[in-house]
Short mmCIF file of C-alpha atoms in Angstrom, two decimals:
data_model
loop_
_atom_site.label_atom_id
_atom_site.label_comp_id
_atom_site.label_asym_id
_atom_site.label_seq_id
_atom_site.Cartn_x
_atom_site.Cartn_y
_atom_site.Cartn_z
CA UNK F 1 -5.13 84.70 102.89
CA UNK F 2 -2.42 84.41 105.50
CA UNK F 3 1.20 84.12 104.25
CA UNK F 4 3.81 82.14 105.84
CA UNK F 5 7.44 83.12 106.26
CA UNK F 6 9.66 80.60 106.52
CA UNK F 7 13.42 80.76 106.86
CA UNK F 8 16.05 80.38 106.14
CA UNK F 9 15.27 78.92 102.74
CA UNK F 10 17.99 76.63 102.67
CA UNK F 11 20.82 75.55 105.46
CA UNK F 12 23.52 73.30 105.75
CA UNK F 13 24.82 72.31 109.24
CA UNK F 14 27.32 69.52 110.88
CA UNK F 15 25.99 66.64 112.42
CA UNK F 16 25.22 67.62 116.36
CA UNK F 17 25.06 70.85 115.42
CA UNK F 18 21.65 72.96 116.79
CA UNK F 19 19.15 73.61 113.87
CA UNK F 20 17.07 76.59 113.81
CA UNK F 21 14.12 77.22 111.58
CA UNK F 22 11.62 80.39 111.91
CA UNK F 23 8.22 80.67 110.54
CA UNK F 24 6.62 83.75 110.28
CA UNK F 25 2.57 84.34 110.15
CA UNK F 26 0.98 87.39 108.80
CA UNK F 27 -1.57 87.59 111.04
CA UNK F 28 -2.06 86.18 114.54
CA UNK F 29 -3.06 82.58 114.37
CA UNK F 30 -2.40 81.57 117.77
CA UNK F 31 -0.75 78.00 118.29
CA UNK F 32 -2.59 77.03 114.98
CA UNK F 33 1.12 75.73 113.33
CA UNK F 34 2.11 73.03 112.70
CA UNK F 35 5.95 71.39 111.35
CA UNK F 36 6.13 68.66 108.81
CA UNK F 37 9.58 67.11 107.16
CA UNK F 38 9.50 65.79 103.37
CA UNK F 39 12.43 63.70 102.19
CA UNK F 40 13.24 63.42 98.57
CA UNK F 41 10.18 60.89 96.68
CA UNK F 42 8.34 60.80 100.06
CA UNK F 43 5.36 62.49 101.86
CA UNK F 44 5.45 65.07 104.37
CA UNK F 45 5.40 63.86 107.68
CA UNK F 46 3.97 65.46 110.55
CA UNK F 47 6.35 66.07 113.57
CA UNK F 48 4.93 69.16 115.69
CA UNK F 49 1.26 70.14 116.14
CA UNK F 50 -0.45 73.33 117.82
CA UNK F 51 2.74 75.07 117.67
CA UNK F 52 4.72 72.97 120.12
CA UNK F 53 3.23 69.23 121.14
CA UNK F 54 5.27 66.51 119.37
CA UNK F 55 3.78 63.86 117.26
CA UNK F 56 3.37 60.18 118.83
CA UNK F 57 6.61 58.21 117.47
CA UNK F 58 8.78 61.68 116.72
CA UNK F 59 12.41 61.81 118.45
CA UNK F 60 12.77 64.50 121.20
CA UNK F 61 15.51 66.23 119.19
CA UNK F 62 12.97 67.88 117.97
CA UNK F 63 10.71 70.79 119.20
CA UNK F 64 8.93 73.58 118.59
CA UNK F 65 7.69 77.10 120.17
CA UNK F 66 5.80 80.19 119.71
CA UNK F 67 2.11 81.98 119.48
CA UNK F 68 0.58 84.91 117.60
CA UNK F 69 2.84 85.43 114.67
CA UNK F 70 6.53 83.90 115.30
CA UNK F 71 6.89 80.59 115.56
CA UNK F 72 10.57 78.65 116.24
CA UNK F 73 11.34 74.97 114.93
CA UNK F 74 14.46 73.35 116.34
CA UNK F 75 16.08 70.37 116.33
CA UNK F 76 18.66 70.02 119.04
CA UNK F 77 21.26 68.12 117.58
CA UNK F 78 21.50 67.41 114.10
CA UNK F 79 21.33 64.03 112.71
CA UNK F 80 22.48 62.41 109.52
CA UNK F 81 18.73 61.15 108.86
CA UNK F 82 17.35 64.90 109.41
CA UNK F 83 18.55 65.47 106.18
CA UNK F 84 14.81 66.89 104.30
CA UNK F 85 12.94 69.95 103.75
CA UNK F 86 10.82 71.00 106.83
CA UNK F 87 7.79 73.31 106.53
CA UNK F 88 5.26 75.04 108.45
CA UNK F 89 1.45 75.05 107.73
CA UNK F 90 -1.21 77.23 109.48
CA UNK F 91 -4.73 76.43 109.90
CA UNK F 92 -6.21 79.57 111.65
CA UNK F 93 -8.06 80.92 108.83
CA UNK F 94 -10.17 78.77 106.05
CA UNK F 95 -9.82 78.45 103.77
CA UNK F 96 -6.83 77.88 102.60
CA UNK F 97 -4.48 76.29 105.31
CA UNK F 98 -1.40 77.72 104.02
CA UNK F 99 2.14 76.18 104.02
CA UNK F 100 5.62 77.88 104.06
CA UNK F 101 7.82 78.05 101.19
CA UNK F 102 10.47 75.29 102.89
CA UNK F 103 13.43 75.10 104.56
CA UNK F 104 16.39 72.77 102.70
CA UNK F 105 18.22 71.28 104.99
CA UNK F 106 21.74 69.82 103.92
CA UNK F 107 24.58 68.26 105.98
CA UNK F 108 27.98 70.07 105.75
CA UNK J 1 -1.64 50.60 111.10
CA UNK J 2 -3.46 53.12 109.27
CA UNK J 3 -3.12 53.09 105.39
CA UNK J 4 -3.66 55.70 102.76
CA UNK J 5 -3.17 54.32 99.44
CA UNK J 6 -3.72 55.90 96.24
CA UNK J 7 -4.09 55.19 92.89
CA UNK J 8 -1.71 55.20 89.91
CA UNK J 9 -0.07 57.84 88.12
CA UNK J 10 -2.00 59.90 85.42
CA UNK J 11 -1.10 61.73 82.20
CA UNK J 12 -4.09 63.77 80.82
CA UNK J 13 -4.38 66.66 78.18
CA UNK J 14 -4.89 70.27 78.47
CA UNK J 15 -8.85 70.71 79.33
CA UNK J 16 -9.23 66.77 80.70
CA UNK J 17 -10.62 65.59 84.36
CA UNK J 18 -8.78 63.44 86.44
CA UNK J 19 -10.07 61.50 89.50
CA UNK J 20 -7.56 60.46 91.93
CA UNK J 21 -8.67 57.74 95.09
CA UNK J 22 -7.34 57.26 98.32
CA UNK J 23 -7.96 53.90 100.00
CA UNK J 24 -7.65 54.38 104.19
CA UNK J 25 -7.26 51.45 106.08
CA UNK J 26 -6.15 50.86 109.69
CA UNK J 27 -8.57 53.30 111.44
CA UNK J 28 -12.81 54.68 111.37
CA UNK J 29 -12.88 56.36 108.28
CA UNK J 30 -15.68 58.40 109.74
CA UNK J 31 -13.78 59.43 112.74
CA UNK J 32 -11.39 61.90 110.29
CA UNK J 33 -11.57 64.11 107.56
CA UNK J 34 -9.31 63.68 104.46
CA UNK J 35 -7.05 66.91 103.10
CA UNK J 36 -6.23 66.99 99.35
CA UNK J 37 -2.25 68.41 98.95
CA UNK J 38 -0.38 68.80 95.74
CA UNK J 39 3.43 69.74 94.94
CA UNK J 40 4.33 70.70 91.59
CA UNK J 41 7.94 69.73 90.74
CA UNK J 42 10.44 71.14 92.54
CA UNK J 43 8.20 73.81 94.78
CA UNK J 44 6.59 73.39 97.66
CA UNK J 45 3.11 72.20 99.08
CA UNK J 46 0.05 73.74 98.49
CA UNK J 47 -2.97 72.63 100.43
CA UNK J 48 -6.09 71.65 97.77
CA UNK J 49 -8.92 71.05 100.25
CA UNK J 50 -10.77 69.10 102.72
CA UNK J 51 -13.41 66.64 102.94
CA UNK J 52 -15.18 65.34 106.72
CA UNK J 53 -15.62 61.44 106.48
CA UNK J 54 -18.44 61.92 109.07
CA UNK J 55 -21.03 63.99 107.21
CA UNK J 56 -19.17 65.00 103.64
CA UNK J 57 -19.00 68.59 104.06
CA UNK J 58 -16.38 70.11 101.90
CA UNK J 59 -13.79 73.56 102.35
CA UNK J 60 -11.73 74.37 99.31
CA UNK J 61 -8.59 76.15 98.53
CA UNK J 62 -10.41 79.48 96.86
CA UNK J 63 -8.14 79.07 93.30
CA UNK J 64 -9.65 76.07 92.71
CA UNK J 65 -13.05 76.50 93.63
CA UNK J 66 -15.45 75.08 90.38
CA UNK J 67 -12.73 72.82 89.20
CA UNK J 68 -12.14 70.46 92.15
CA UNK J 69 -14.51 68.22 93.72
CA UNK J 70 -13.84 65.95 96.97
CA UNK J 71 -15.89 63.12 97.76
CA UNK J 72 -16.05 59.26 100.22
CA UNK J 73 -17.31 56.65 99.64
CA UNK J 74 -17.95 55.29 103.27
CA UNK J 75 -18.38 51.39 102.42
CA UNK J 76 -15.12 51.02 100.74
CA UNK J 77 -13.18 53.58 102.96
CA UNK J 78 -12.23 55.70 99.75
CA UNK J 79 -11.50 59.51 99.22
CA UNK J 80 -11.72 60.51 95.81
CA UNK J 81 -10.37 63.86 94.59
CA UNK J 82 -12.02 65.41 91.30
CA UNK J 83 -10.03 67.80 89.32
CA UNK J 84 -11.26 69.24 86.09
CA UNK J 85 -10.11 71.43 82.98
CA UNK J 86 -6.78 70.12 83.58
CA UNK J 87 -3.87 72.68 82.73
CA UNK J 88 -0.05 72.37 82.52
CA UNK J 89 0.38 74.35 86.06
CA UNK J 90 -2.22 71.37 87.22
CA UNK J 91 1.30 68.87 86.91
CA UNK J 92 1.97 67.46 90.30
CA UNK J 93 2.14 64.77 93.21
CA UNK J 94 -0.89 65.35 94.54
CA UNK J 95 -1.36 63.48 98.18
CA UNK J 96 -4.27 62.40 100.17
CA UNK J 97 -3.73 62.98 103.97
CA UNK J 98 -5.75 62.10 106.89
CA UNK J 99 -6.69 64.57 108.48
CA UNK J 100 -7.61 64.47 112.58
CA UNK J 101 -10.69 67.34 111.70
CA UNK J 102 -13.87 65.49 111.30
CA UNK J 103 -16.25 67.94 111.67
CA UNK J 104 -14.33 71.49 110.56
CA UNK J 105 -11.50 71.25 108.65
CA UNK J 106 -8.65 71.57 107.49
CA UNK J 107 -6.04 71.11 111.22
CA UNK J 108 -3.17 68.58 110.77
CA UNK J 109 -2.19 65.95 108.74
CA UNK J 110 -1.38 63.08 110.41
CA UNK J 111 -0.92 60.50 108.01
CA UNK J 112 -0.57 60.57 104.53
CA UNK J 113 -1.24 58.48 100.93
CA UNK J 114 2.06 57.55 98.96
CA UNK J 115 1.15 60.31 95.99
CA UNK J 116 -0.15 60.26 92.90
CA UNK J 117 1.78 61.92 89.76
CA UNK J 118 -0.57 63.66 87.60
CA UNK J 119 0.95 64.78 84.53
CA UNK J 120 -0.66 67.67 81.91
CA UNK J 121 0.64 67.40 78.83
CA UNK J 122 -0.34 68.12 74.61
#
């Protein structure tokens, strides 16, 4: 099975602040990643696909990069409502699709 | 607007099935496939499985292979997910999520059920 790295496992930023969250595959799975955030009592929602397109409805904020085995999620300038956990999920290699551990993102 | 809705929270015993549906509205069922995700408390997601609309085919997570079953039901819109000899580890929210692979899954999750609580318990 491929294993995702995520981290940092938990951060805590200011609002406007740039966020920075890595995922790391291990194996190449192209631009097969995608980036979902989960607040508290709700589902996941999906916010970048393939790696780096941005889901219909999403704000620009944020964005994503990166092929083969490192993959960057960013969101520009930190909101109050960004507050969640964000994680990657590959699909490269069924089964499984695989998800990262999570990234805990707190306001400081 | 598409819809996933699912059905009430469970509690079952050690070595019990439970069936959990998934209503989709809004969209062509057929058009999609439908991924299975669970969360145990406090930990993260862990993909179950994926079922095409289209044609029924099926790809499951390996661990759960001979306990889980996904099917549809394409006159009512409904994704059911099957999961037997139910064990304490088995407690979670376990979402339905639409999935835009119809024909080879599992890709993205585009849209996704409110969650069902399944609880194991003596």
């Amino acid at each position: 099975d491929i294993q995702m790295t995520q981290s940092p496992s938990s951060l805590s930023a200011s609002v406007g602040d740039r966020v920075t969250i890595t995922c790391q595959a291990s194996q190449d799975i192209s631009n097969y990643l995608n980036w979902y955030q989960q607040k508290p009592g709700k589902a996941p929602k999906l916010l970048i696909y393939d790696a780096s397109n941005l889901e219909t409805g999403v704000p620009s904020r944020f964005s994503g990069s990166g092929s083969g085995t490192d993959f960057t999620f960013t969101i520009s300038s930190l909101q109050p409502e960004d507050i969640a956990t964000y994680y990657c999920q590959q699909y490269d290699n069924l089964p499984p699709c695989t998800f990262g551990q999570g990234t805990k993102l707190e306001i400081k | 607007q598409v819809q996933l809705v699912q059905s009430g929270a469970e509690v079952k015993k050690p070595g019990a099935s439970v069936k959990v549906s998934c209503k989709a509205s809004g969209y062509t069922f057929t058009s999609y496939g439908i991924s299975w995700v669970r969360q145990a408390p406090g930990q993260g997601l862990e993909w179950m499985g994926w079922i095409s609309a289209y044609n029924g085919n099926t790809n499951y997570a390996q661990k759960l292979q001979g306990r889980v079953t996904m099917t549809t039901d394409t006159s009512t819109s409904t994704a059911y997910m099957e999961l037997r000899s139910l064990r304490s580890d088995d407690t979670a929210v376990y979402y339905c999520a639409r999935d835009v692979a119809a024909i080879v899954g599992a890709t993205r999750f585009d849209y996704w059920g409110q969650g069902t609580l399944v609880t194991v318990s003596s």
